[in-house]
mmCIF file of C-alpha atoms in Angstrom:
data_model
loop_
_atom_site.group_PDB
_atom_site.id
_atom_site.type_symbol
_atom_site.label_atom_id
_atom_site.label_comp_id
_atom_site.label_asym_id
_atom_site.label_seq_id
_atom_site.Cartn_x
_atom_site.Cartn_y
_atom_site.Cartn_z
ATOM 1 C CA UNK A 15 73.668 107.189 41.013
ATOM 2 C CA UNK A 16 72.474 108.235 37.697
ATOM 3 C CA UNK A 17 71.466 105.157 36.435
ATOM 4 C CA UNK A 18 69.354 104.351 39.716
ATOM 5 C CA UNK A 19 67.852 107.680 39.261
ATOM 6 C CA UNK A 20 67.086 106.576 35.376
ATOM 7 C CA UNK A 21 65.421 103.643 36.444
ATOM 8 C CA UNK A 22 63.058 105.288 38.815
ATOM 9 C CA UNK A 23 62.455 107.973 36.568
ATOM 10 C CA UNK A 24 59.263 108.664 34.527
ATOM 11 C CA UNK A 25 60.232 105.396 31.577
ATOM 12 C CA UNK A 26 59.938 103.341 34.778
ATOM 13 C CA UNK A 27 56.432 104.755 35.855
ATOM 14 C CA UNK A 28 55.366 104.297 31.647
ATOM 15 C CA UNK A 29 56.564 100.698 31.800
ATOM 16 C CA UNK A 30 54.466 99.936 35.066
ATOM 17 C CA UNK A 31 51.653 101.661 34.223
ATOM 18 C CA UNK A 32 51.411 99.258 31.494
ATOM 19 C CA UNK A 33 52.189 96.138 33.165
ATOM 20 C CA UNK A 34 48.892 97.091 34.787
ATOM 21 C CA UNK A 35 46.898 97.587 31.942
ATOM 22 C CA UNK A 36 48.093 94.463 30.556
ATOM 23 C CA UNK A 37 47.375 92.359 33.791
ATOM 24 C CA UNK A 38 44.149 94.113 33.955
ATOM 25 C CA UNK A 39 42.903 92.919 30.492
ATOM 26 C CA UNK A 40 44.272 89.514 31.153
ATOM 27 C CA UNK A 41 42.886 89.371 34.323
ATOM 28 C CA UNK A 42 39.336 90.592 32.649
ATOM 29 C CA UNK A 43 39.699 88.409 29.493
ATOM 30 C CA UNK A 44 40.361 85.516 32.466
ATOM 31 C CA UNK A 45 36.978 86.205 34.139
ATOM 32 C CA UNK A 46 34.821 86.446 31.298
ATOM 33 C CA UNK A 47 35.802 82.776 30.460
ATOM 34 C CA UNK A 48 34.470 82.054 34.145
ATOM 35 C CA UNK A 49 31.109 80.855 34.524
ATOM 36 C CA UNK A 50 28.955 83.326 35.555
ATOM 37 C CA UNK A 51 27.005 81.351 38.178
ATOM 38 C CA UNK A 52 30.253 80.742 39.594
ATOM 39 C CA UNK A 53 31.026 84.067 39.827
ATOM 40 C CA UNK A 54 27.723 85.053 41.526
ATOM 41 C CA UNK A 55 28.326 82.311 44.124
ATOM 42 C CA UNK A 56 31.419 83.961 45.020
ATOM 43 C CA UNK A 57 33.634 81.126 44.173
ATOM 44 C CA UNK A 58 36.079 83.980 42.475
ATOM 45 C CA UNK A 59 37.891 87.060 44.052
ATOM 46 C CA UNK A 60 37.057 91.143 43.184
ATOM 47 C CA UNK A 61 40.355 90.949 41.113
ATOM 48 C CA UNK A 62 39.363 87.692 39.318
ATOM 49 C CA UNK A 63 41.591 85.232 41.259
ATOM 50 C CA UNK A 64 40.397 81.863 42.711
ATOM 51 C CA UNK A 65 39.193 81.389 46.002
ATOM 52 C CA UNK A 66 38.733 77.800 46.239
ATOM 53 C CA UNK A 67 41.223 75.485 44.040
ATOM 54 C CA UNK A 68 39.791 72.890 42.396
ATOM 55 C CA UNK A 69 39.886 70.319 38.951
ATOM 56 C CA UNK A 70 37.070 70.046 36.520
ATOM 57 C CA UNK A 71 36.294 66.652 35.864
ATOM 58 C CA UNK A 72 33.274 65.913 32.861
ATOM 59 C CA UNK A 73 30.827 63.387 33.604
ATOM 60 C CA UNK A 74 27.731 62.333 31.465
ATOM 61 C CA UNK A 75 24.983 61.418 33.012
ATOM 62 C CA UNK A 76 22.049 59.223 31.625
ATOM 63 C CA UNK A 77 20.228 58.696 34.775
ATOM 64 C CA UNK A 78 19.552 60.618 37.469
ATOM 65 C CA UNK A 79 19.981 58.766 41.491
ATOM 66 C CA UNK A 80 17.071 59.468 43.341
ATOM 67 C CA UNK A 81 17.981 61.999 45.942
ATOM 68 C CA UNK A 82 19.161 61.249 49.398
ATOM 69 C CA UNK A 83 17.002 61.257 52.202
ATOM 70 C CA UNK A 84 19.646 63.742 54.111
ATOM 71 C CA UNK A 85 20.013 66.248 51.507
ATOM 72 C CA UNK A 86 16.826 67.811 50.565
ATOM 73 C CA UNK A 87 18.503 71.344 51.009
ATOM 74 C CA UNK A 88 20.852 70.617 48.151
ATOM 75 C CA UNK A 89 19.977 73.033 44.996
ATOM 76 C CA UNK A 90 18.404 70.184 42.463
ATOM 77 C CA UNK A 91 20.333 72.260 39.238
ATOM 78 C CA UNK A 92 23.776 71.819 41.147
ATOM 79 C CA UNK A 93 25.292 67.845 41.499
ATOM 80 C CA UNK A 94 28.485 67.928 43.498
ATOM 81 C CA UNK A 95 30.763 65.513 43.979
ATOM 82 C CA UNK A 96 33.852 65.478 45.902
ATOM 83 C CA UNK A 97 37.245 64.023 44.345
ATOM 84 C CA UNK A 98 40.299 62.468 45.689
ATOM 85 C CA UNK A 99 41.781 65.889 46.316
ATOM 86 C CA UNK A 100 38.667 67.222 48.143
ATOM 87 C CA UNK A 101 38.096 69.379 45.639
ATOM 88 C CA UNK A 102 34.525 70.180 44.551
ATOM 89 C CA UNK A 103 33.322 69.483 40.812
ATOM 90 C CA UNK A 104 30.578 71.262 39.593
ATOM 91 C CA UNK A 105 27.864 70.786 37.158
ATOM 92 C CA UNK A 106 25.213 72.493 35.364
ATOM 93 C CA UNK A 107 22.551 69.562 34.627
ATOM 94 C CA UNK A 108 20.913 71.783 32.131
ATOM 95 C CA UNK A 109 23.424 70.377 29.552
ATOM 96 C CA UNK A 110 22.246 66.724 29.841
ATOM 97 C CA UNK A 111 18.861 65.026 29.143
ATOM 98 C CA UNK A 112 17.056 63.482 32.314
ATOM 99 C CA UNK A 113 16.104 60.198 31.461
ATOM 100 C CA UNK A 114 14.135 59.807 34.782
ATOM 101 C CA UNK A 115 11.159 61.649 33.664
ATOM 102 C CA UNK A 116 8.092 60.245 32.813
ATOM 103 C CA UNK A 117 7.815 61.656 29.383
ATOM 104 C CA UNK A 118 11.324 60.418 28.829
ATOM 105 C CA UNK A 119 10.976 57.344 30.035
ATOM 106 C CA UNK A 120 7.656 56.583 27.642
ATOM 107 C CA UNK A 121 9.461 58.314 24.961
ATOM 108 C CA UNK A 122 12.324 55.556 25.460
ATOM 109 C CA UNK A 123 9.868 52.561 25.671
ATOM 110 C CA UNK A 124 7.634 53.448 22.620
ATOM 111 C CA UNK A 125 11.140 53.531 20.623
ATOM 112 C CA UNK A 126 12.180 50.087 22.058
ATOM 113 C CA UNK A 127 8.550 48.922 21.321
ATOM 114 C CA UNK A 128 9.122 50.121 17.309
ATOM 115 C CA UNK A 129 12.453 48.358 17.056
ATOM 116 C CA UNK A 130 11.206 45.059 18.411
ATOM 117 C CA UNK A 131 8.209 45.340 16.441
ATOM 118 C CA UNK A 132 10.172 46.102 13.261
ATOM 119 C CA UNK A 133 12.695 42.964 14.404
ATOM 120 C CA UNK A 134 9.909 40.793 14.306
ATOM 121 C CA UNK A 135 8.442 41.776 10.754
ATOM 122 C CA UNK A 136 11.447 41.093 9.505
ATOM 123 C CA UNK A 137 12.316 37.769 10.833
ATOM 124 C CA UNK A 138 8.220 36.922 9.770
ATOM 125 C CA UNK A 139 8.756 37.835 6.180
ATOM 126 C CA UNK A 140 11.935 36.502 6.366
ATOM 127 C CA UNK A 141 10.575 33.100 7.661
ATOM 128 C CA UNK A 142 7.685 33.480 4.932
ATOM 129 C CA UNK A 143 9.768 33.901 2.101
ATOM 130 C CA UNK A 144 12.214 31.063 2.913
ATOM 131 C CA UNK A 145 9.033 28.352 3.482
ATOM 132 C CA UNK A 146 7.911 29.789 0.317
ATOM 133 C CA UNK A 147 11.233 29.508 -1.617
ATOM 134 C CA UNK A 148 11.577 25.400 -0.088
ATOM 135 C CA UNK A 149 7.639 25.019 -1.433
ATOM 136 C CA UNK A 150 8.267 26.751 -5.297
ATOM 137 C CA UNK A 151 11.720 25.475 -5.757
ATOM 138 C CA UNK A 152 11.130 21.614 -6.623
ATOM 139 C CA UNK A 153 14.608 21.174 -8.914
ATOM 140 C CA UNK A 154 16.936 20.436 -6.048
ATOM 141 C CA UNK A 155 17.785 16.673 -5.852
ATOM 142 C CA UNK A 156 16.250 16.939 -2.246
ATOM 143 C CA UNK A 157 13.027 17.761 -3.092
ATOM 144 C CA UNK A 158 13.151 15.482 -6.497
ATOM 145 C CA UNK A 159 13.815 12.602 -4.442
ATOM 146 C CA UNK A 160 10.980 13.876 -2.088
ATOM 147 C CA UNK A 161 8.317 13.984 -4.587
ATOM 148 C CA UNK A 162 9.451 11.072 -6.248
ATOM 149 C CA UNK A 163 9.206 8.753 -2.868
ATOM 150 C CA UNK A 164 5.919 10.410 -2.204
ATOM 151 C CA UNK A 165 4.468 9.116 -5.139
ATOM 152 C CA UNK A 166 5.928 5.895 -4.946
ATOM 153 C CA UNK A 167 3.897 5.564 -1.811
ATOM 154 C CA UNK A 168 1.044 7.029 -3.109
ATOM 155 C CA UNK A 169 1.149 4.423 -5.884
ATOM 156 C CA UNK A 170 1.384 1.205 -3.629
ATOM 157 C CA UNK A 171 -1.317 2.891 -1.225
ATOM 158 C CA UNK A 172 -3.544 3.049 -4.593
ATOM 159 C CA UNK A 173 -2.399 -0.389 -5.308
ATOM 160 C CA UNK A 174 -3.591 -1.892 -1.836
ATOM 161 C CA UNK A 175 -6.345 -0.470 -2.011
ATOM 162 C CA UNK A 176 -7.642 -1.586 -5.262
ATOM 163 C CA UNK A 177 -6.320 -5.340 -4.047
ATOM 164 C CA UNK A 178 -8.481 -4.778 -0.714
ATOM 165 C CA UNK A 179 -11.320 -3.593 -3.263
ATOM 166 C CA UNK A 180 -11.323 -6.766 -5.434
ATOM 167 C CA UNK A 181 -10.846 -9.244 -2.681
ATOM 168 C CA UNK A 182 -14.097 -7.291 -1.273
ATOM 169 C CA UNK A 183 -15.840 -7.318 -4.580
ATOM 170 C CA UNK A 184 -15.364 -11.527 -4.845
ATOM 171 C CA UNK A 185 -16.653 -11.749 -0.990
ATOM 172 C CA UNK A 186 -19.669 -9.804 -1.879
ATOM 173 C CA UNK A 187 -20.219 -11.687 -5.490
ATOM 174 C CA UNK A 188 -20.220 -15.094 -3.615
ATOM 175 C CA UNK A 189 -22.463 -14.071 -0.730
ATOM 176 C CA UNK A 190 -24.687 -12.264 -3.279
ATOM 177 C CA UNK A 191 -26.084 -14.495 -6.240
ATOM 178 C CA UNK A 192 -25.755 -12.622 -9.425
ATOM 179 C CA UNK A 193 -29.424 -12.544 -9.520
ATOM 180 C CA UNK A 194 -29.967 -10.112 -6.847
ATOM 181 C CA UNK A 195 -27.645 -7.597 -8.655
ATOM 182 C CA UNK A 196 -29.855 -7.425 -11.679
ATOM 183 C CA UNK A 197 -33.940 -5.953 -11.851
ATOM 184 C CA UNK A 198 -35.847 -8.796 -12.006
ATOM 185 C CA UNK A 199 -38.903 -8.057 -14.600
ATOM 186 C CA UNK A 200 -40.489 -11.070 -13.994
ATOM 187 C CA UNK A 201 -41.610 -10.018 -10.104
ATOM 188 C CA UNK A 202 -45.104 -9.234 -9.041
ATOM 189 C CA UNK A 203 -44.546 -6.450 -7.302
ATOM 190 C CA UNK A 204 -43.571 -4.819 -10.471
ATOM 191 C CA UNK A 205 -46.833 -6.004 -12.814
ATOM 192 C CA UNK A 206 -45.890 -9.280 -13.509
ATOM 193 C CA UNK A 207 -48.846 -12.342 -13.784
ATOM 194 C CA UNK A 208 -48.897 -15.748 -14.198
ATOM 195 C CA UNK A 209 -51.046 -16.960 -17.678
ATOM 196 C CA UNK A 210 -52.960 -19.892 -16.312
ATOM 197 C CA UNK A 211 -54.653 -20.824 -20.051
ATOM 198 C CA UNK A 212 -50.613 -21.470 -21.002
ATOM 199 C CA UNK A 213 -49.479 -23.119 -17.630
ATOM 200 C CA UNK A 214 -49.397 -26.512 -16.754
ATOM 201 C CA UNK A 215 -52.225 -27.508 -14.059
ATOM 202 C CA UNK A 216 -51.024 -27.413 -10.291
ATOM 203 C CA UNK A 217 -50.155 -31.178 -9.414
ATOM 204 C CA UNK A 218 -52.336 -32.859 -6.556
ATOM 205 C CA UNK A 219 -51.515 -35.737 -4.664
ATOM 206 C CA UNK A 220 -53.184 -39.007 -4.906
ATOM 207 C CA UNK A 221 -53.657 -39.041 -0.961
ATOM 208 C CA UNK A 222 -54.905 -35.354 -0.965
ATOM 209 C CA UNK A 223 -58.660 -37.161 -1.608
ATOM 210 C CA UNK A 224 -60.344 -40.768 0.585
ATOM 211 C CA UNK A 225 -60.846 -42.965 -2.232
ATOM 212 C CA UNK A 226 -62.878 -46.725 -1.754
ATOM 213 C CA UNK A 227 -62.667 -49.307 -4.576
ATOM 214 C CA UNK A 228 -61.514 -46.573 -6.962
ATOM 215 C CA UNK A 229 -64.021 -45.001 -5.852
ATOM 216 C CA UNK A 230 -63.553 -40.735 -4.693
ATOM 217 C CA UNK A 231 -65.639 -40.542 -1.273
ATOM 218 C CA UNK A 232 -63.966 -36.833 -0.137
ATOM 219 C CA UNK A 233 -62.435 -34.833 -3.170
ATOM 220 C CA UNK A 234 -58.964 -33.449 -3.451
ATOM 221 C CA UNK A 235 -58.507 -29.814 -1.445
ATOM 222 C CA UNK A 236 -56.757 -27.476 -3.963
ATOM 223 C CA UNK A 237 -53.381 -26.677 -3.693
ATOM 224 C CA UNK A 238 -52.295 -24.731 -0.907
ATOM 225 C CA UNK A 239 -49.974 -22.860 -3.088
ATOM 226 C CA UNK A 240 -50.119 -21.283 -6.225
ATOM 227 C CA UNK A 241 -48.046 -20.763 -8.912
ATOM 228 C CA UNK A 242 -47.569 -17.086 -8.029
ATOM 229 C CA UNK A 243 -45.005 -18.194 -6.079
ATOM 230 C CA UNK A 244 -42.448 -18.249 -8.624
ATOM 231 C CA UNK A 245 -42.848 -14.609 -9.182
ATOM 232 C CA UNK A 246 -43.171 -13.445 -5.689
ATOM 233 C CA UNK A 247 -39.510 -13.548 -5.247
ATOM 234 C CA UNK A 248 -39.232 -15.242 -2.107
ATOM 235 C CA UNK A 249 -35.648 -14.740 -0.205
ATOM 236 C CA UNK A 250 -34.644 -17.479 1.756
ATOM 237 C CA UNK A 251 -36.529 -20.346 -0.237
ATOM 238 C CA UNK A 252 -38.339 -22.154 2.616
ATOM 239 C CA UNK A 253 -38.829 -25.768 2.201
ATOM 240 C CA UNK A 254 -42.609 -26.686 0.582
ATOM 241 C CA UNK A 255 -43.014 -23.179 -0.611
ATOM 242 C CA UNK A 256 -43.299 -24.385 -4.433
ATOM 243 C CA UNK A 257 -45.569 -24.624 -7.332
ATOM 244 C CA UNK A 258 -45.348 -27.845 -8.535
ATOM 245 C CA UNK A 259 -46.877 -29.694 -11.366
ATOM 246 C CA UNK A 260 -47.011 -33.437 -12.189
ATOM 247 C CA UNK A 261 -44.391 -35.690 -13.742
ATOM 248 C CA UNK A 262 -41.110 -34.125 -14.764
ATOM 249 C CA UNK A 263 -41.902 -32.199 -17.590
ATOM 250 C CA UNK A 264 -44.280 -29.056 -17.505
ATOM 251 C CA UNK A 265 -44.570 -25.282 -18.466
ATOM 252 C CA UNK A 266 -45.094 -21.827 -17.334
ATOM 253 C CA UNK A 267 -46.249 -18.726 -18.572
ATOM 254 C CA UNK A 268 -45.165 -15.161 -17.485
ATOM 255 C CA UNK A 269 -46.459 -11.887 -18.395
ATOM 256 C CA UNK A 270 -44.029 -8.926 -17.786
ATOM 257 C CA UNK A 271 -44.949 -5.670 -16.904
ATOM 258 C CA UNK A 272 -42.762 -3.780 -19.436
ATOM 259 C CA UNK A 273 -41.395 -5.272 -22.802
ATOM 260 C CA UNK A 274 -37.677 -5.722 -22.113
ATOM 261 C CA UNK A 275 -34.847 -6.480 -24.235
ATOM 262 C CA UNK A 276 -34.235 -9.972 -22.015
ATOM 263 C CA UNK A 277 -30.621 -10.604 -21.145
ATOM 264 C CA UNK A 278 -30.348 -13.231 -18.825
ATOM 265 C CA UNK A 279 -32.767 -15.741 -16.711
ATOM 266 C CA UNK A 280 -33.076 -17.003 -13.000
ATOM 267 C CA UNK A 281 -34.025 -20.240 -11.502
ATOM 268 C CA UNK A 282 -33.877 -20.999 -8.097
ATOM 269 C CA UNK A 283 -34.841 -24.641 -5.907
ATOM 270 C CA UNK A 284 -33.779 -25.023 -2.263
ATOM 271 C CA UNK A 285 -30.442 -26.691 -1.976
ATOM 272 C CA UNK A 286 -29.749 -30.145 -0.328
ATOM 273 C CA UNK A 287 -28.346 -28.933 2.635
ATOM 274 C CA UNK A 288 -32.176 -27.261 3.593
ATOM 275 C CA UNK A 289 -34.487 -30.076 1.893
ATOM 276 C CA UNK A 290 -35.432 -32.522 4.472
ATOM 277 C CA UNK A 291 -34.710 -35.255 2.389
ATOM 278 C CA UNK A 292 -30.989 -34.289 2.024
ATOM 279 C CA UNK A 293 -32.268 -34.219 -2.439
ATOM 280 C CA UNK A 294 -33.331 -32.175 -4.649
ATOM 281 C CA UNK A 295 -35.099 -34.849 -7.265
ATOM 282 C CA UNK A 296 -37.779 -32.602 -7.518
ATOM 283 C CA UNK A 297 -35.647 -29.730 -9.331
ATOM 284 C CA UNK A 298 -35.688 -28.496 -12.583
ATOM 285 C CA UNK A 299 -32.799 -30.144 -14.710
ATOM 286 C CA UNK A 300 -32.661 -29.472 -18.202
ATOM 287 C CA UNK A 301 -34.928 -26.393 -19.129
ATOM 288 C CA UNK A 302 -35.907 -24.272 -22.283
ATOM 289 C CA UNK A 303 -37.248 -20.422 -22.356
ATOM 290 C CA UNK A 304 -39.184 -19.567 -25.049
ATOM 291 C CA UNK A 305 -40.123 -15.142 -25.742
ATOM 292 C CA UNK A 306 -43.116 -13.546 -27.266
ATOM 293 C CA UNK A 307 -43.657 -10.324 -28.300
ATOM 294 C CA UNK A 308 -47.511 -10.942 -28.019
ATOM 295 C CA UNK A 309 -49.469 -13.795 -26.412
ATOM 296 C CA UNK A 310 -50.311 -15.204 -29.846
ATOM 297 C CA UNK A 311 -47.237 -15.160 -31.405
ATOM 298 C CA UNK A 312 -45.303 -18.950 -32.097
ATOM 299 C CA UNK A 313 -42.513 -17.697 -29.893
ATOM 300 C CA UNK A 314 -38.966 -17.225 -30.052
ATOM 301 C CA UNK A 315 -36.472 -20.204 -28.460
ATOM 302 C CA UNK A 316 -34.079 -18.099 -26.279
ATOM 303 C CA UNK A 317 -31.799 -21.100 -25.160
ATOM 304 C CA UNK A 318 -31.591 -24.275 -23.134
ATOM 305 C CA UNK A 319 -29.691 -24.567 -19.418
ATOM 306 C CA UNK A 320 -28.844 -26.852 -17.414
ATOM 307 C CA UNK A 321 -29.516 -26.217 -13.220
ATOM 308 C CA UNK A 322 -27.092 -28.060 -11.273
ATOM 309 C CA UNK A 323 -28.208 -29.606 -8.402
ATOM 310 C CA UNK A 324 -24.875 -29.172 -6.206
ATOM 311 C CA UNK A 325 -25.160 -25.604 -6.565
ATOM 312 C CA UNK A 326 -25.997 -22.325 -5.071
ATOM 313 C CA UNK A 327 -30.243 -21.945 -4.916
ATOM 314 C CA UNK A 328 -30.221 -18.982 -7.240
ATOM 315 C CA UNK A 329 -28.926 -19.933 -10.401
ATOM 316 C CA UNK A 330 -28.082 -17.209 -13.260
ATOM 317 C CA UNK A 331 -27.877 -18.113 -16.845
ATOM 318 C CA UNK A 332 -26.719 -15.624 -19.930
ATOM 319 C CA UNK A 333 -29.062 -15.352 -22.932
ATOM 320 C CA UNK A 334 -26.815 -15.889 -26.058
ATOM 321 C CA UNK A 335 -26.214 -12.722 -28.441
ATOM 322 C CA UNK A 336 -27.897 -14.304 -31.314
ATOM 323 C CA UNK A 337 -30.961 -14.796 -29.554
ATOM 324 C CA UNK A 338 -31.556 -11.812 -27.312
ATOM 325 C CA UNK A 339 -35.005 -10.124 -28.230
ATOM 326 C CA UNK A 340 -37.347 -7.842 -27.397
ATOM 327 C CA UNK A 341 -40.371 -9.770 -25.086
ATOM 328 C CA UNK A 342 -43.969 -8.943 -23.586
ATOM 329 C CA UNK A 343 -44.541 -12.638 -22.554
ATOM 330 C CA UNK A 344 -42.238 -15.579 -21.545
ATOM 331 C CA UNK A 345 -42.129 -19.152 -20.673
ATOM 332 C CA UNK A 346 -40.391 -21.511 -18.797
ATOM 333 C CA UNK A 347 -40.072 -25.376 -20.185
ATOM 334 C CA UNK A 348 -38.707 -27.732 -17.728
ATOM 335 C CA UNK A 349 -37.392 -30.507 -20.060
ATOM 336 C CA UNK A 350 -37.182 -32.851 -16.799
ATOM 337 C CA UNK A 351 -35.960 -33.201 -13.376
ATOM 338 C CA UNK A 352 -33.094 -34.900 -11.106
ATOM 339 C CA UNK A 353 -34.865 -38.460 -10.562
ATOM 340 C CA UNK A 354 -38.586 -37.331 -9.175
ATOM 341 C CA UNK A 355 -41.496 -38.906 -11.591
ATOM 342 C CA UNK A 356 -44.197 -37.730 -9.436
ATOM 343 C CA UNK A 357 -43.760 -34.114 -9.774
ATOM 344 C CA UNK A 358 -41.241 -31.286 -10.275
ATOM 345 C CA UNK A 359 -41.404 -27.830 -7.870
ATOM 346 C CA UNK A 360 -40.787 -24.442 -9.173
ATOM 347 C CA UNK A 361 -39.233 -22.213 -6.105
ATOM 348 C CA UNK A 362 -38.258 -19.200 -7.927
ATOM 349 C CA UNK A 363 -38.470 -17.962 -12.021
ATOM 350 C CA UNK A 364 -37.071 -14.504 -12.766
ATOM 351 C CA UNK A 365 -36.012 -12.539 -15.933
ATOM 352 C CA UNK A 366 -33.376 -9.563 -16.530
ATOM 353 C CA UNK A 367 -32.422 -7.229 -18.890
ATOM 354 C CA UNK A 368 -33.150 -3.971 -20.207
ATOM 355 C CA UNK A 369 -36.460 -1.729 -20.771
ATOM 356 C CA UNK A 370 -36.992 -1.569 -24.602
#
């Protein structure tokens, strides 16, 4: 009996008294770890107890669902979802960052935009310096062997073309007389005249006049064409147009317009293929040029030439070294012909070289 009475006696009442206190400050340490809007929405007892059990669960959340059609009365700060257990999870969306916003969402793109923008720099300068490195760096056997085929091609390209240029160079030479590709001094259109006082006469033809017992009853026309033809430069030589003078051997006298230091000399007859005799008797053979400084000066022998009769009309012949002078005045001495002894035709006379 005594030690019941003991144990309900006033060390008992001390010892429950604080097992209260204790519970108490437990119980209030407890509920100030509870959320407070928790609290408000009654989710907790007066004495700090649950009323509802339930398991926090943590979810982040980087985009927010549009809401559902059937719960527009749902608070829009409160996302609850129910678990396997039925019970509810609750979260405060305060703690995460809504991506769904327009400002967020053009926040998020500009960033993108930067990084893809940066990307692509880099991957440009990238790209420039490598090209750049491939065009500097020209010691690596690939590149050697590069160049070095490149100008090997180069080369015979060169080469070709030079071959193409000749080959075009001998076409022109034989379609073009090496007169044409000289000034010709001795050319009327320039200055140049014929001196008639040291010319031979113009030939006429014995049945240019009516003659009766030796007798002249109508008198010789004049030639139709005058020695001015030889200077006149005449291109193609047409058949007839000629000065010609009797017999085989004759002379004729040029003025130039300039005084020229005389380098080569041109004579040109119609060739056999054009002459409508199918010959050329009537051409110059063997002939002599003779240069003055003056017109009464002896002269100075510049050389004699052969034309050949077989070939080309225009035909070009080289004054020697020794003899090339300085001229005013020159002249032409056809020596004889190619089997005419009637009369010898001059088609064309011209002289070359350079101003003095």
């Amino acid at each position: 009996m005594s030690s019941v009475r003991s144990a309900n006696g006033p060390n008992s009442r001390k010892s429950t008294l604080s097992d209260s206190v204790s519970s108490t400050f437990v119980l209030s340490e407890a509920m100030l770890r509870r959320s407070q809007r928790l609290q408000s929405n009654g989710y907790y007892g007066s004495q700090g107890e649950p009323l509802i059990s339930y398991k926090e669960t943590l979810y982040r959340i980087f985009k927010r669902r549009p809401p559902h059609p059937g719960l527009d009365n749902i608070d829009q700060d409160t996302v609850e979802y129910n678990t396997d257990d039925c019970d509810t999870v609750d979260y405060n969306t305060d703690d995460f960052v809504d991506y769904s916003s327009d400002s967020s969402r053009g926040l998020f793109r500009a960033i993108k935009a930067l990084g893809l923008l940066v990307l692509m720099l880099a991957l440009c300068f990238g790209l420039i310096f490598s090209i750049g490195g491939l065009k500097m760096d020209f010691s690596t056997p690939f590149m050697s062997e590069y160049l070095m085929n490149g100008h090997e091609q180069v080369e015979r390209q060169v080469q070709e073309l030079q071959r193409e240029l000749m080959d075009l160079r001998k076409k022109i030479d034989f379609l073009l007389p090496a007169g044409d590709r000289m000034p010709n001094f001795a050319l009327e259109e320039l200055g140049a005249e014929i001196v008639k006082e040291q010319s031979s006469a113009s030939y006429l033809s014995e049945q240019a006049g009516l003659k009766l017992l030796g007798l002249t009853l109508i008198p010789a026309k004049p030639p139709c064409v005058s020695p001015r033809v030889v200077i006149q430069g005449q291109v193609p030589m047409v058949p007839g147009a000629c000065w010609s003078f009797a017999g085989s051997q004759g002379h004729l006298t040029i003025k130039l317009p300039y005084s020229i230091a005389i380098s080569h000399v041109t004579l040109g007859h119609i060739s056999k293929m054009v002459s409508p005799s199918g010959k050329v008797s009537s051409a110059p053979r063997m002939f002599s040029v003779f240069g003055k400084r003056a017109l009464d000066d002896s002269g100075v022998h510049l050389g004699t030439f052969v034309y050949d009769e077989n070939g080309d009309p225009l035909q070009t012949f080289r004054i020697p070294d020794d003899k090339v002078d300085v001229i005013r005045y020159i002249t032409l001495h056809v020596l004889n012909n190619w089997g005419n002894r009637e009369y010898s035709c001059l088609y064309n006379f011209r002289v070359h070289g350079k101003l003095a």
